[in-house]
Every structure is written in C-alpha cells, then in structure tokens.
Coordinates of C-alpha atoms in Angstrom, one line a residue:
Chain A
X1 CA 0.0 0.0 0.0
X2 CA 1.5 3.4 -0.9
X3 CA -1.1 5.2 1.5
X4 CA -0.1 9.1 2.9
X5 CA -1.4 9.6 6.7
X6 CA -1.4 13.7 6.2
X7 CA -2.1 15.8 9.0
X8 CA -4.6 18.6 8.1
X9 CA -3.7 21.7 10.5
X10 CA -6.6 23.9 9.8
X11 CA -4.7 26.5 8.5
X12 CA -3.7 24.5 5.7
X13 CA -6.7 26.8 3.7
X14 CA -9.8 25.2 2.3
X15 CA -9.7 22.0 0.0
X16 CA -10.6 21.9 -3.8
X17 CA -12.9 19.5 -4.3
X18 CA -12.9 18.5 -8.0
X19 CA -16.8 16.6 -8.5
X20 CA -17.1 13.9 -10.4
X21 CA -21.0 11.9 -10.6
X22 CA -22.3 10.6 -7.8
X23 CA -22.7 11.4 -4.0
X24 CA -19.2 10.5 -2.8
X25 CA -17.6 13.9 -3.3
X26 CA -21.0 15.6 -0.8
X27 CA -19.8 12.8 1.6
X28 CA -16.1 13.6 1.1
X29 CA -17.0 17.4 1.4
X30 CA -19.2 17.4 4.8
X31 CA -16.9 15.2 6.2
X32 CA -14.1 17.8 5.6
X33 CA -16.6 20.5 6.6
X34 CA -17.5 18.9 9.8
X35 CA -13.5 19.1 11.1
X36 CA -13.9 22.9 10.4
X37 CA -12.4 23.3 7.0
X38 CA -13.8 24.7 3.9
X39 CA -14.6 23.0 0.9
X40 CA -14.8 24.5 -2.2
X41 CA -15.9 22.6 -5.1
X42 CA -15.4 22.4 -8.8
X43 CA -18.7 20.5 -10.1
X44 CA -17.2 18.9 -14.2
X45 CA -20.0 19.7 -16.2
X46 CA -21.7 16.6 -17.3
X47 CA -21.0 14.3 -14.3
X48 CA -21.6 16.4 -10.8
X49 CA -25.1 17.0 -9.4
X50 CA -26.5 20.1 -10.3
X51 CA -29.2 19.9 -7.3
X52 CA -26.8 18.8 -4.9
X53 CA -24.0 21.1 -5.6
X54 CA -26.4 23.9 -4.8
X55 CA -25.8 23.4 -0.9
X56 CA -22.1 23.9 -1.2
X57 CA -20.0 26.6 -2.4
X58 CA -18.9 25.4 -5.7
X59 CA -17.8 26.6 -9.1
X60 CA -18.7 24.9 -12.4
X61 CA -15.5 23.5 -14.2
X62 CA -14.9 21.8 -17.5
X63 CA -11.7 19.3 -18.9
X64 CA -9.7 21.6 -21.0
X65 CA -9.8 24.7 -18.5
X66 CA -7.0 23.6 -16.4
X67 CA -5.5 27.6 -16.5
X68 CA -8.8 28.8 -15.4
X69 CA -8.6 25.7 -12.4
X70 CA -5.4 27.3 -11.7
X71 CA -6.7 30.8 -11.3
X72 CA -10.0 29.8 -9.3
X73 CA -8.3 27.8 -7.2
X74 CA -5.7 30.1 -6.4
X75 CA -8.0 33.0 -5.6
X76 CA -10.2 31.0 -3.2
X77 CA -6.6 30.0 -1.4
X78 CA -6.9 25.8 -2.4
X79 CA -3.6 24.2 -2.2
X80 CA -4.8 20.6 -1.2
X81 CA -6.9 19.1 -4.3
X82 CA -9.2 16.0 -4.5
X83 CA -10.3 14.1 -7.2
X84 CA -13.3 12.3 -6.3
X85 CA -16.8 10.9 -8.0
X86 CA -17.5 8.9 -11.2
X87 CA -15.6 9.9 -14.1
X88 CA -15.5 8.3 -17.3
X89 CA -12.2 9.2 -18.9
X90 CA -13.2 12.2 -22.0
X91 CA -12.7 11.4 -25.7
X92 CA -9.8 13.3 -26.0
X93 CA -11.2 15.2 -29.2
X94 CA -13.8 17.2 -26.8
X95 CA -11.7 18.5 -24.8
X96 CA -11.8 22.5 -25.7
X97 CA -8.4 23.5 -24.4
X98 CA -7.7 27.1 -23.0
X99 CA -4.2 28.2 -23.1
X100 CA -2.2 26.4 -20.6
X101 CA -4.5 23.5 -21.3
X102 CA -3.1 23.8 -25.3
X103 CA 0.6 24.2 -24.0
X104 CA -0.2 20.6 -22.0
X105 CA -1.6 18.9 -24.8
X106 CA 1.4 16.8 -26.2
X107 CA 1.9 15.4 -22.5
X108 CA -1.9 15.1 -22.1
X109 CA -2.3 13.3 -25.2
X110 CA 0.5 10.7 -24.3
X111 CA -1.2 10.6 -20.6
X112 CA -4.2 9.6 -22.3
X113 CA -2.7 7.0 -24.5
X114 CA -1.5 5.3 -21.4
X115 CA -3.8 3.0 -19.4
X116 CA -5.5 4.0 -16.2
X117 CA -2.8 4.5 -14.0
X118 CA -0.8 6.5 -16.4
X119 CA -3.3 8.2 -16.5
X120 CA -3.9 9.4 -12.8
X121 CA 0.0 9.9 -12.2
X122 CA 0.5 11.7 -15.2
X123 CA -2.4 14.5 -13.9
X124 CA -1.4 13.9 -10.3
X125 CA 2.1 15.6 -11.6
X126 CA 0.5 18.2 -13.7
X127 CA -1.2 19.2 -10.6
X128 CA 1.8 19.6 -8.4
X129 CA 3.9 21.0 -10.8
X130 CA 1.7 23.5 -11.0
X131 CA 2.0 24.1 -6.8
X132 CA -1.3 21.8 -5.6
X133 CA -1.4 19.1 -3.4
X134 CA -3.1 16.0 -5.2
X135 CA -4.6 13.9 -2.2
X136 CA -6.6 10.8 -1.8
X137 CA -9.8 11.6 -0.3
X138 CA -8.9 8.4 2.1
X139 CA -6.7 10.9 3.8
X140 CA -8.9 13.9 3.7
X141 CA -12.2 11.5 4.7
X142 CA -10.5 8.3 6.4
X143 CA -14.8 8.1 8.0
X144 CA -15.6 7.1 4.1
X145 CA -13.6 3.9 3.6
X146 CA -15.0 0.4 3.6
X147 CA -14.7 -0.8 7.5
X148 CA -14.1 -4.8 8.1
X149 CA -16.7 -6.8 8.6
X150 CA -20.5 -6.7 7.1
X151 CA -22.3 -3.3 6.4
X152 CA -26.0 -4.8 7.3
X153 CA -27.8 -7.7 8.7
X154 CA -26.3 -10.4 6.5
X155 CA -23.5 -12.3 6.3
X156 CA -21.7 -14.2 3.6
X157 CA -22.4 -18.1 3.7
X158 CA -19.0 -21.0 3.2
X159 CA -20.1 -20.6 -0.6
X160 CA -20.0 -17.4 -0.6
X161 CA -17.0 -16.7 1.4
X162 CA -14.8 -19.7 -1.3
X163 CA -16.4 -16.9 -4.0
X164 CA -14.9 -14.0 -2.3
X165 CA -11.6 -15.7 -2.4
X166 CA -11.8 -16.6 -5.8
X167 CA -12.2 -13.3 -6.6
X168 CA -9.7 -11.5 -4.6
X169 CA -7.0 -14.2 -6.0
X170 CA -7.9 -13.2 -9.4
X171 CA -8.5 -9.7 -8.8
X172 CA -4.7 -10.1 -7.6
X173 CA -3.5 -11.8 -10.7
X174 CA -4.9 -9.0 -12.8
X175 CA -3.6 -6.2 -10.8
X176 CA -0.6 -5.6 -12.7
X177 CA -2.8 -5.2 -16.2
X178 CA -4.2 -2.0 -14.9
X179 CA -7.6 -3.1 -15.4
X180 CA -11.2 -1.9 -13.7
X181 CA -10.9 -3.7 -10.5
X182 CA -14.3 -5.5 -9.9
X183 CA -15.3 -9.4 -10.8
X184 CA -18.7 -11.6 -10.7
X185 CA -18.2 -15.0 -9.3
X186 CA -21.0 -17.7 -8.5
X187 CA -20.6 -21.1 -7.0
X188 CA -16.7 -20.9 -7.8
X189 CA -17.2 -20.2 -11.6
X190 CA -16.1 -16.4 -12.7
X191 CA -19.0 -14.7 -14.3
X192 CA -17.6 -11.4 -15.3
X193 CA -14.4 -9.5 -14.9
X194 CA -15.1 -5.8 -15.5
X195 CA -12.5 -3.4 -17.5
X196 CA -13.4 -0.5 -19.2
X197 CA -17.2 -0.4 -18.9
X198 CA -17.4 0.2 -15.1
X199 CA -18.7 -2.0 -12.3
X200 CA -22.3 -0.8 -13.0
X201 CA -22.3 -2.0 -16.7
X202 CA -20.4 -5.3 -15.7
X203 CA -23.4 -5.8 -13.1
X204 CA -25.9 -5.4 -15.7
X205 CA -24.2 -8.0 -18.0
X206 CA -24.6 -10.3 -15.4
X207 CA -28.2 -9.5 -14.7
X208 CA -28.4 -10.1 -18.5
X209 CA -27.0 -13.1 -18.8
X210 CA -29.2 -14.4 -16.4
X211 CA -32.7 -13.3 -17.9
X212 CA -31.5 -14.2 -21.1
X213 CA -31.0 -18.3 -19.3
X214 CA -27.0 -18.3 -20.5
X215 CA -26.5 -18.5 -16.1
X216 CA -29.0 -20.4 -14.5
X217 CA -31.6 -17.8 -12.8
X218 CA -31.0 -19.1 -9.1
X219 CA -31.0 -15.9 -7.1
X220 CA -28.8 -14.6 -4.5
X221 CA -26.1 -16.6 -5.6
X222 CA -22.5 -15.0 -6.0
X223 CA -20.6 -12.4 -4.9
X224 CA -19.7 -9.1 -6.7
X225 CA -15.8 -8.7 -5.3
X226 CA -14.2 -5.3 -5.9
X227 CA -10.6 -4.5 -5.0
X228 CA -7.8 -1.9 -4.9
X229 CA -5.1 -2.3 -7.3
X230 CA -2.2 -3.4 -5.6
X231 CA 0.2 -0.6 -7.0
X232 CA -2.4 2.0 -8.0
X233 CA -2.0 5.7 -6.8
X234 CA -4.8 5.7 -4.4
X235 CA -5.3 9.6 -4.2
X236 CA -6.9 9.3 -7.3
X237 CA -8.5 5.8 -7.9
X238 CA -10.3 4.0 -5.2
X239 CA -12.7 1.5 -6.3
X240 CA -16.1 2.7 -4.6
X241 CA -19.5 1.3 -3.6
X242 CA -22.6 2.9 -3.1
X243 CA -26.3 2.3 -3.0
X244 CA -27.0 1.8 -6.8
X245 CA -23.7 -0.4 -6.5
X246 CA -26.2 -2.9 -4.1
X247 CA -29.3 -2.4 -6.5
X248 CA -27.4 -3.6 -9.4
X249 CA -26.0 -6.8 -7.6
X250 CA -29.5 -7.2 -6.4
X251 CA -30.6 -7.3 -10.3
X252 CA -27.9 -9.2 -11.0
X253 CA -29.5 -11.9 -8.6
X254 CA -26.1 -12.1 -6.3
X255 CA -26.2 -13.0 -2.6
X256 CA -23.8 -10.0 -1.9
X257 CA -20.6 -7.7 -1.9
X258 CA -17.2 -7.9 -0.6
X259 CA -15.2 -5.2 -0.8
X260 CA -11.4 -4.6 0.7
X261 CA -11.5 -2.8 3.9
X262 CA -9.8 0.2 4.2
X263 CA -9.3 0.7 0.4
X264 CA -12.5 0.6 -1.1
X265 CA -15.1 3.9 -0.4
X266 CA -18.0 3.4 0.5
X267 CA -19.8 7.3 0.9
X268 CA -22.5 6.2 3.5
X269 CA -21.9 3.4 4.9
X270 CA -25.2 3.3 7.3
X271 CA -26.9 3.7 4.1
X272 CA -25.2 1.2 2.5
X273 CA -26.1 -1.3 5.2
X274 CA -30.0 -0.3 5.1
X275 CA -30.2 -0.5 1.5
X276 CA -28.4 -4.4 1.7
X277 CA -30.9 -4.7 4.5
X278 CA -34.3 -4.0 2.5
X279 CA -32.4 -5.8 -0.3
X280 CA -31.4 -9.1 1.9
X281 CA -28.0 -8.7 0.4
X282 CA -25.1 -8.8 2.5
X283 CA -21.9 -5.8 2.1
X284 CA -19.2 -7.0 3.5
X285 CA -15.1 -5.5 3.9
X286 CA -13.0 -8.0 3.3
X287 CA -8.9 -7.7 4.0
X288 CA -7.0 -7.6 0.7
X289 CA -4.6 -10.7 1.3
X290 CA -7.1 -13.5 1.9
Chain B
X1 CA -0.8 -28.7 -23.6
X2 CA -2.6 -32.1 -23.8
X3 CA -2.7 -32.8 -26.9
X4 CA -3.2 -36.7 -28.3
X5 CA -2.4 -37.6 -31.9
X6 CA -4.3 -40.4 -32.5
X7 CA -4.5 -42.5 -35.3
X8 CA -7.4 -42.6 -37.6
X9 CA -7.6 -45.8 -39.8
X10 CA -10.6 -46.1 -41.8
X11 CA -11.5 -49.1 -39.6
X12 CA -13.0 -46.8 -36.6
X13 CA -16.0 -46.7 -38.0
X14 CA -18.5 -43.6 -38.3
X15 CA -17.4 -40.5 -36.3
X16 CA -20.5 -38.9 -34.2
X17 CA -20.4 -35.0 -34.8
X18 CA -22.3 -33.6 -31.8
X19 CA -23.2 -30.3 -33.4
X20 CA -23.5 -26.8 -31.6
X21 CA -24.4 -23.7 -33.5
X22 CA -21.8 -22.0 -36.1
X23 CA -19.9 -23.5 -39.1
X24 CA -17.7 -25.6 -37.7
X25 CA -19.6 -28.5 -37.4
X26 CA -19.8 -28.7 -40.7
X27 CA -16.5 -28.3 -41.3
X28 CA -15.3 -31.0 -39.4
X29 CA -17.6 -33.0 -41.3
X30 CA -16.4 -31.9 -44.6
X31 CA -12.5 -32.5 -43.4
X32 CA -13.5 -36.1 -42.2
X33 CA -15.7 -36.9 -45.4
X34 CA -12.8 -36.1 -47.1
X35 CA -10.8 -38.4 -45.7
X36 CA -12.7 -41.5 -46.5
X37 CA -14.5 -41.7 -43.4
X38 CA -18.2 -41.2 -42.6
X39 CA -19.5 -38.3 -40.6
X40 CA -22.9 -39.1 -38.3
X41 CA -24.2 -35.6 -36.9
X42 CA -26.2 -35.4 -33.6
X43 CA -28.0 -32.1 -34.3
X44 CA -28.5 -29.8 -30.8
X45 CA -32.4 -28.5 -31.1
X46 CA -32.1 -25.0 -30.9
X47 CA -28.3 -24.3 -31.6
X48 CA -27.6 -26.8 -34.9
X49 CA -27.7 -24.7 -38.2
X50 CA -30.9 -26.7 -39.6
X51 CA -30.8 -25.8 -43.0
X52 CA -27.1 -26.9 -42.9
X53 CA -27.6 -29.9 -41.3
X54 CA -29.7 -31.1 -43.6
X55 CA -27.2 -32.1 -46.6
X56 CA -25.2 -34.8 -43.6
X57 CA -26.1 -37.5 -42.6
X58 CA -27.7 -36.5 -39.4
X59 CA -30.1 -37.1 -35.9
X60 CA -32.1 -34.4 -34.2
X61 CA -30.6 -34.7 -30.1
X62 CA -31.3 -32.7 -27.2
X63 CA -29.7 -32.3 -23.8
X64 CA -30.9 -34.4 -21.4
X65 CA -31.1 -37.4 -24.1
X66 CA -28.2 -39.7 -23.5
X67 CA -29.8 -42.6 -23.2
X68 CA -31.5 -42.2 -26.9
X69 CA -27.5 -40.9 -27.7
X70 CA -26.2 -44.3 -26.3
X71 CA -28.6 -46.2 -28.6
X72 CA -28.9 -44.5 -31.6
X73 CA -24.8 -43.7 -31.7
X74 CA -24.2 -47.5 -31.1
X75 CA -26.7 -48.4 -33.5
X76 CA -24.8 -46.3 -36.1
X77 CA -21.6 -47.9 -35.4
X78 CA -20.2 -45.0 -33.7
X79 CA -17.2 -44.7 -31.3
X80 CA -15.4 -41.8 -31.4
X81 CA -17.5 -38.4 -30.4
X82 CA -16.7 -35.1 -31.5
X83 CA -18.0 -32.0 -29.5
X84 CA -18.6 -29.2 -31.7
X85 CA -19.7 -25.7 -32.5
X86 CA -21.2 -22.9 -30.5
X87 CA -23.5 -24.1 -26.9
X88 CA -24.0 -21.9 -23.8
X89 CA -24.5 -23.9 -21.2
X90 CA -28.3 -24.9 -20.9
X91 CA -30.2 -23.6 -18.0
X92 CA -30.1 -27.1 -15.6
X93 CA -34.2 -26.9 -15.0
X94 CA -34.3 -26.8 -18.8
X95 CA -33.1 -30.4 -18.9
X96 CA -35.8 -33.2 -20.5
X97 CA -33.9 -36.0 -18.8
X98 CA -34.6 -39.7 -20.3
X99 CA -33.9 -42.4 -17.8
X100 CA -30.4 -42.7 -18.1
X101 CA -29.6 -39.2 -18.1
X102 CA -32.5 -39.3 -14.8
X103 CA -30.0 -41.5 -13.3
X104 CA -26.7 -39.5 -14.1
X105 CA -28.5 -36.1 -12.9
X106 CA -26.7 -36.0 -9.0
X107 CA -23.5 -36.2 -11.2
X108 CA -24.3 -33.9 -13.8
X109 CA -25.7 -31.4 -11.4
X110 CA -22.2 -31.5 -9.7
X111 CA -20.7 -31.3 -12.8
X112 CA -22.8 -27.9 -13.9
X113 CA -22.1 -26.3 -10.2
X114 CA -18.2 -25.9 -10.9
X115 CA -16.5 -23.8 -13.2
X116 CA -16.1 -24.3 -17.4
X117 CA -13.4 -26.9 -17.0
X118 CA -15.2 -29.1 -14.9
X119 CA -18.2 -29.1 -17.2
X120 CA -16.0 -30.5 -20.0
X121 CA -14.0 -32.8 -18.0
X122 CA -17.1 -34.2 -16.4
X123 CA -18.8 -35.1 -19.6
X124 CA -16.0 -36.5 -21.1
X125 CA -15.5 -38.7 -18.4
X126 CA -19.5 -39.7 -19.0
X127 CA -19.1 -40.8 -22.4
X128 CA -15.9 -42.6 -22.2
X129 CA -17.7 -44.8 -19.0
X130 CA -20.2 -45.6 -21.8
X131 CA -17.9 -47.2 -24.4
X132 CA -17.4 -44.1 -26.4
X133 CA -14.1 -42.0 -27.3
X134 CA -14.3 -38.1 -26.5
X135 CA -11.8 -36.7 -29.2
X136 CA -10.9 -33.3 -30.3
X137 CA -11.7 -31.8 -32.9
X138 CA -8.2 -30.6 -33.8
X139 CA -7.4 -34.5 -33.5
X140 CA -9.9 -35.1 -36.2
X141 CA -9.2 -32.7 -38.8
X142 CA -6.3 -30.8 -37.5
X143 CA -6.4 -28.6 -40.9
X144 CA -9.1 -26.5 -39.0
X145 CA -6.4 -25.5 -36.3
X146 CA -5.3 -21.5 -36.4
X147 CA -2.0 -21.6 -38.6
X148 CA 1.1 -19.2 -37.6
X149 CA 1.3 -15.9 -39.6
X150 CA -1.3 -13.4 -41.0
X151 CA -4.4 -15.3 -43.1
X152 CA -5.2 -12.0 -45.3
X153 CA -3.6 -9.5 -46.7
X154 CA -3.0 -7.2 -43.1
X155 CA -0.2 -7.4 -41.1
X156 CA 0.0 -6.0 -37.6
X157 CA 1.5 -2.4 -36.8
X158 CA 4.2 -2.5 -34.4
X159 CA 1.6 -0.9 -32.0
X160 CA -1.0 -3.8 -32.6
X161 CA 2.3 -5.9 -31.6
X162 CA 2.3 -4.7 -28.2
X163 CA -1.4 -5.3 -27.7
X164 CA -1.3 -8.9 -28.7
X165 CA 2.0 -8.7 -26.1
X166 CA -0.2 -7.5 -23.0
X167 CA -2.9 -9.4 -24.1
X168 CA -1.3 -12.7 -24.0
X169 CA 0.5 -12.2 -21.1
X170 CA -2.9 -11.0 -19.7
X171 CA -4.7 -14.3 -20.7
X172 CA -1.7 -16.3 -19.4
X173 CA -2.5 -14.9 -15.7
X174 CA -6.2 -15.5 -15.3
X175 CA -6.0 -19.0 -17.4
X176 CA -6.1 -20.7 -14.0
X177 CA -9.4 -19.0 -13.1
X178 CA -10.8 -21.3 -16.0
X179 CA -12.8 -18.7 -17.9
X180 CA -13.4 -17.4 -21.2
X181 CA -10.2 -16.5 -22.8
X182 CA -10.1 -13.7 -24.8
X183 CA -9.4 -10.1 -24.2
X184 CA -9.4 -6.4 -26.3
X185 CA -6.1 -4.2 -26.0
X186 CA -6.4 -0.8 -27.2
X187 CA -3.2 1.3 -27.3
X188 CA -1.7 -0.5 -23.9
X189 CA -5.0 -0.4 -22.3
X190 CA -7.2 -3.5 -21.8
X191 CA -10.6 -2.5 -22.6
X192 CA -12.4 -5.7 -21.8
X193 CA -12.0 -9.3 -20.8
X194 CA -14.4 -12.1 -21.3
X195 CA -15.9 -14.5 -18.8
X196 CA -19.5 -16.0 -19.1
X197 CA -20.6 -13.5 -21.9
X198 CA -18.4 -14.9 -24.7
X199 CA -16.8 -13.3 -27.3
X200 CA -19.4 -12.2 -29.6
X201 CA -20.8 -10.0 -26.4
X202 CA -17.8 -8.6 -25.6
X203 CA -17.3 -6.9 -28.8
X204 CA -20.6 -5.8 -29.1
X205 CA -19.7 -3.8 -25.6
X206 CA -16.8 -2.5 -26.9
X207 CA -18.5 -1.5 -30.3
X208 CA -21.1 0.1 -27.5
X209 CA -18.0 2.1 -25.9
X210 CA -16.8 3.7 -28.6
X211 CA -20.2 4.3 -29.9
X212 CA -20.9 6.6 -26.3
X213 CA -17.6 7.9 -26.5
X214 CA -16.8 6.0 -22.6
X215 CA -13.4 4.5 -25.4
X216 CA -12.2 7.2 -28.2
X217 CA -13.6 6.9 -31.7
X218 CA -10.3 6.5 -33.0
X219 CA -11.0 3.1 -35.5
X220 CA -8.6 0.3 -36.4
X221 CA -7.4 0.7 -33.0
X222 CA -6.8 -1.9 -30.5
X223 CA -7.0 -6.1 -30.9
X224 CA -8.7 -8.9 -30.0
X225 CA -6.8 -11.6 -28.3
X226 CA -7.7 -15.3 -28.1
X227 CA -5.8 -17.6 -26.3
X228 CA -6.6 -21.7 -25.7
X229 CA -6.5 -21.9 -21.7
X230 CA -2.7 -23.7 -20.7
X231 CA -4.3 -26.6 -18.9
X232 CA -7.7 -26.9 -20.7
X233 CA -9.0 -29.9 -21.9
X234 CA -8.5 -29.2 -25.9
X235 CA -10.9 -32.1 -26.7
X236 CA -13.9 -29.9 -25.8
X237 CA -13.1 -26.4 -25.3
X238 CA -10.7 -24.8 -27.8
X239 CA -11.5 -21.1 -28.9
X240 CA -12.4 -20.5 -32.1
X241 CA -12.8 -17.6 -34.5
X242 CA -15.0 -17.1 -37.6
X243 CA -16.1 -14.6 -40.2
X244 CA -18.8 -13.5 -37.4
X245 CA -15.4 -12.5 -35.1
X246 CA -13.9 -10.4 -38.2
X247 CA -17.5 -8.7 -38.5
X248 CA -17.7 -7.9 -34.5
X249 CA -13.9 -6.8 -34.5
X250 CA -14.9 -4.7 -37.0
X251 CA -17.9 -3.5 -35.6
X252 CA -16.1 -2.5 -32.5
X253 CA -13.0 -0.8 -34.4
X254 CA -10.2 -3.1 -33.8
X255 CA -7.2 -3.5 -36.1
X256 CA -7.6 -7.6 -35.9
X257 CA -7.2 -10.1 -34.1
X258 CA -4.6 -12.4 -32.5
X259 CA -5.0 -16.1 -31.8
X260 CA -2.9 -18.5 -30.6
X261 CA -1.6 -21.0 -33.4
X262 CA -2.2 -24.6 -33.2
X263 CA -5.0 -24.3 -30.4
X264 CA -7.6 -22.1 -32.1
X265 CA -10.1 -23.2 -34.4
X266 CA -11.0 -21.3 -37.5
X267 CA -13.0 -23.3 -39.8
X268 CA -12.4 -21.7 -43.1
X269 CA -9.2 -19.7 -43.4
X270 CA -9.3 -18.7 -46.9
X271 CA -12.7 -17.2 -46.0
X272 CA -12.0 -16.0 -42.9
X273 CA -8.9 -14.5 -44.8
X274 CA -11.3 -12.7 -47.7
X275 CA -13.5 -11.4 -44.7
X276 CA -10.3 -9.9 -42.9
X277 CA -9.3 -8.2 -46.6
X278 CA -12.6 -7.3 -47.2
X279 CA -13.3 -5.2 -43.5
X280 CA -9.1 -4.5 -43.6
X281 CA -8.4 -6.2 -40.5
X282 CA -5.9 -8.4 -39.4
X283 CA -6.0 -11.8 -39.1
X284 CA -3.1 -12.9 -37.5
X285 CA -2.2 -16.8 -35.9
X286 CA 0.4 -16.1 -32.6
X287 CA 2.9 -18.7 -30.5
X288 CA 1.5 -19.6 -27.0
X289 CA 4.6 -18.1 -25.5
X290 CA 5.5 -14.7 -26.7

C-alpha cells in the first residue's frame, strides 16, 4: 500500500474538491466540513449533481480549463486538491483547451494514451507541478472507507465466502494489467471480470446473462468482489460502492458484496447497510490478502 | 498442452459430430468426409444450423437425451464423439432428462455447479464410461487449427504488436481462473476481458463504448486476443474464430485479431482470410509463448 497519513492543521486553507458523478464527493465534502475546514468545489459539467452542488460553495468546471482551475483555485486559497466521484475518462477530441490547457496537450495526449494508471500519475504531476497538493480523499475523509466486517444484517455463507476468495485471488492476478478492478463469481465459476465499462455496466451483463438463461436464474447466488489495485495511486483511484452499486448486484440476482476494507469507499456506509438490508444482500469489507 | 495424436484408420468406424451452433460442425464433417471416413451428426435442437444440417447424414438430439445418444450412436456404429460448435451452457431446469440421463443427474448437477473446466472434464468422463471416445476436434481434422502468420492480406502495426503482447501475457494470468479466454487491447489499455458473456458479447460492448464515447472513436485501433487456456482440456473447449469475429472486430474498431496458433479453431481460413481483406483487418495466428 502506498497510502499518505497527512495531518490537516486547519490552517492549511480550504480544499478543492474537483466533482465527479455521484454522492461520494457531498460525503467527502461534509466530512471535511464537519472538522472545520472549507470546501470549495469544482462541479465537471456533465457528471456532478446540479441539485446537490447547490448546498455547497462550488464553481462549475470543465476538462480543457486547467488555466482557469489554476486561477479559481488560487483565488479562493486551495492548495490541497481532491479528485473524487465517477468519471469516465473524456474522448480526447472534446476537450476544448484554453491556453495552458493547449501548452499541455502533447503530455496530455500521451497521458491519455497510457492505461489508467498513467493516466492518474500523469495528472497527479500536472497538478503539483503547478504548486497543488493532489490527495486521496482516504486521507482527507479516512470516516468514508470500507470498514471490516458486514455493512447490514447479513453475512456471507461457506459458498459465498470460497467466491470472495476466488475473486480477490484473481483480482490479484490482474492487478498488474491495470484493469477496472471489480469481478462476478457464483458457485466458484467467474462470471464477469469488469475493465473499461465500469462496475455498473459489468453488473448489468450479469443480470443479463441471467434473464436471457446463459446463467441459471437461481437468485442470491455470487458475490460481486471489488478490489484496490495493488500498486495503484490511491489519491486518485479507489474503487467505490454505493447504494445503486447494491441495487445492481440485487438485479444481477447475487447473494452479496465484498469489498477490501480500508481501500475501497463506501460514501455512506449506514446507508449502504440499510439498503443491503431491504435488499437481503449482505456488504461486506473483506482484507485484501485472503 | 494435452494434446493426443491419435491414429485414424478407416476401420473406426463412423465418427458422431455432436453439433452446436456456427460453421464448424460442418467443417469438421467436410474434413472427415474427405478423408474416407463417414461423418454421423447429432443435431442440438435449438443451436444446430438446420438448414445446414440437412445435406449430412444426421439425428435431431437434445440435452438431457443420453440414453436415446447411447442407442442410436451404437446403433450407427459410432465410437469416437466429437463436440462441436457454439453451446451456452443450458439452464439445468431446462433439462428433458430420459432415464439414463434421470440416473446421471446428481452427477451432472455437480458437474454444472463448478467452473467451465469441470463441465468438460465431467462429460468427457461420462461418455468414455459408456464405451465411447471423447476426441478433439483438432485430432480429427487438425487442418481446422489457427496456422502461424497473418491469413489476409494485413499485417500488424508495431503498435497492434504490443497489444497482442499484454494481451497474451494477460490471458496467461487468469488462465487458471478457468474462464473465457479472450481479451481487447487498445493502445496499452485492456478495454475488456471475457468470462460467461463470450466473445461475440464482448465486442458488441466494446463497439457500445466507442459508440458513447466511454473509449475514443479512434477506428482500427486496439486487438482482439484469443488464447486456448494452458491446462484446458482441448478435446472440448478450444477457442475459435470465424467470419462473425472479423464482423464484431470490426464493428467495434479493432485493427484484428490475434489467436494462438495450433490451439484455435478457424474453420475456413481462406474465407475468414477474404473477410479480414474485405473489412481490412488483421488476421493474425500467434505462439502460446511470446
């Protein structure tokens, strides 16, 4: 693990929250709030909550407008910076550059031509090379990652649990490839491994697969098992769960989640646990080795 | 790899075809036709070609019938059995069962419960307890088998090199998690991996991708990779491609596609070649091992 425990003195000025989809970065920004530190966030157009961002003190952003990032953030006094929400990455030919944006572009385009991890370390240096501090919302937030044990009521059965470790060992074996960390496995056979479509889309195949009779429609069987990368920069690429996360294993007719503990983010976890509740699915944090 | 050569004297009598879906049922009839020896085809309701099937010598079968097999098979002088073609696993409660099968059902219910590997294993041992010889189709009519080198006119860019590369190397680690194995690379990044979907889904998802823009629209960009498993069972279970692959490679802007020579099965490779000139994609048979 190449996790950062950073202190956060509260003069260290407010953070720049930069909003993805979702609900993780309200839970990421009330949690900072709550400690007595400003958020102020940069909503992409496209993918952050226009009702929700309402509530906070926010600013709209777009990709391309990384001098007028700069600027913003500057004035409003952000040194530390988070990344955090859903995110698919842009087709490069929408991005509508301003200037420093242009002077980037040779080293974005090559970013982009890299796989995911490029990727994020390739902007996590653009950012600090430009005088911000890229953290992981894990340190800014440690209240939003996936705690050990089971979110809800129920608990994973022996099948279930020789699922889990099917997953994790293959999640492991595909760490290195850089790949969307998340994979379907019922009754020991591997139903899906997701890459670039996202965990939602992988669930959906599954659910699929199962109406159309390819899997046998026995429900709550299998386990949806996400897990950190092994090397991945984890300021800017935590694998996440959240409620529509448990509605699509619930479609997908599987007994439950396993996530690793402590490196997974799970926004709300009570929420989490009432929605496995009401669905009879059981969310649990696993530990990554075994 | 497992492979048997096994004689084939004319003496062995009729060969049963069981016949999934696809062309290349037919084309291991043709191959062992040509040799001099008769081909009996066991038709699968629902997945056999039936307009095809009707110029062979041929039997309408189900799952579930393996009694009626027994007979009729014996009754046509049959030893050796031949899987082959495209089958998804049938839904279990979907089963018919005669009386033998009614008998076999605790076993074949195990069988069904584990992962791809054990399906094929399982069966094979089934037929060989009743007095017949599970053989490969690569065994029978090895000229089916994936040669080495491109089968059009395309070659692969140095790029498309370093995709089949990662994608091999990929397939090499999760080829003990016994699932389906065949992967797209794009530009260093691996865009999907199959499992239970097979390989016809997975392009459509990656044609999907591009079409939403969640992959750049870039086309002739990235390749699919097919790779036999390193422990499989190659009687029952080798990957194939076909002009249907070229069409969905196509369809989801690859350059080509990579399989590994020797242990994939393209029925017609002058056609499949004329397809691959004909959409300008490669075609391209790869060593196991680098």
């Amino acid at each position: 693990m190449n996790e950062r425990v950073t202190a956060q003195p509260a003069d260290a000025g407010p953070l720049a929250v930069i909003c993805g989809g979702g609900s993780l970065p309200f839970a990421v920004a009330d949690a900072v709030t709550k400690r007595g530190r400003r958020a102020v966030l940069f909503a992409i157009q496209g993918w952050a909550d226009p009702e929700r961002i309402a509530a906070y003190p926010h600013h709209w952003a777009s990709f391309g407008r990384f001098g007028w990032f700069c600027r913003v953030a500057r004035a409003e006094g952000c040194r530390d910076v988070v990344f955090i929400g859903s995110l698919v990455r842009p087709p490069i030919w929408q991005l509508r550059p301003d200037l420093k944006t242009l002077r980037l572009l040779p080293r974005i385009f090559r970013i982009f031509r890299g796989g995911d991890d490029h990727l994020l370390s390739g902007i996590a240096s653009i950012f600090e090379e430009h005088g911000f501090r890229l953290m992981g919302a894990h340190e800014i937030a440690p209240e939003i990652l996936m705690p050990e044990g089971a979110l809800g009521r129920e608990h994973p059965s022996r099948r279930d649990l020789a699922d889990i470790a099917k997953g994790l060992a293959l999640l492991n074996a595909t760490s290195s490839f850089d790949i969307g960390q998340a994979a379907v496995v019922a009754d020991g056979r591997v139903i899906a491994i997701e890459a670039a479509e996202g965990t939602d889309a992988m669930l959906s195949r599954v659910a699929q697969l199962r109406r159309s009779g390819q899997l046998e429609q026995v429900s709550r069987r299998g386990v949806l098992i996400k897990a950190a990368k092994l090397e991945q920069d984890r300021r800017l690429d935590l694998p996440s769960i959240g409620p529509q996360t448990v509605e699509g294993a619930k479609r997908a007719g599987l007994a439950g989640i396993a996530a690793t503990a402590g490196s997974t983010i799970v926004a709300n976890p009570d929420r989490i646990g009432a929605t496995a509740d009401h669905e009879r699915l059981f969310v649990v944090g696993v530990r990554e080795t075994g």
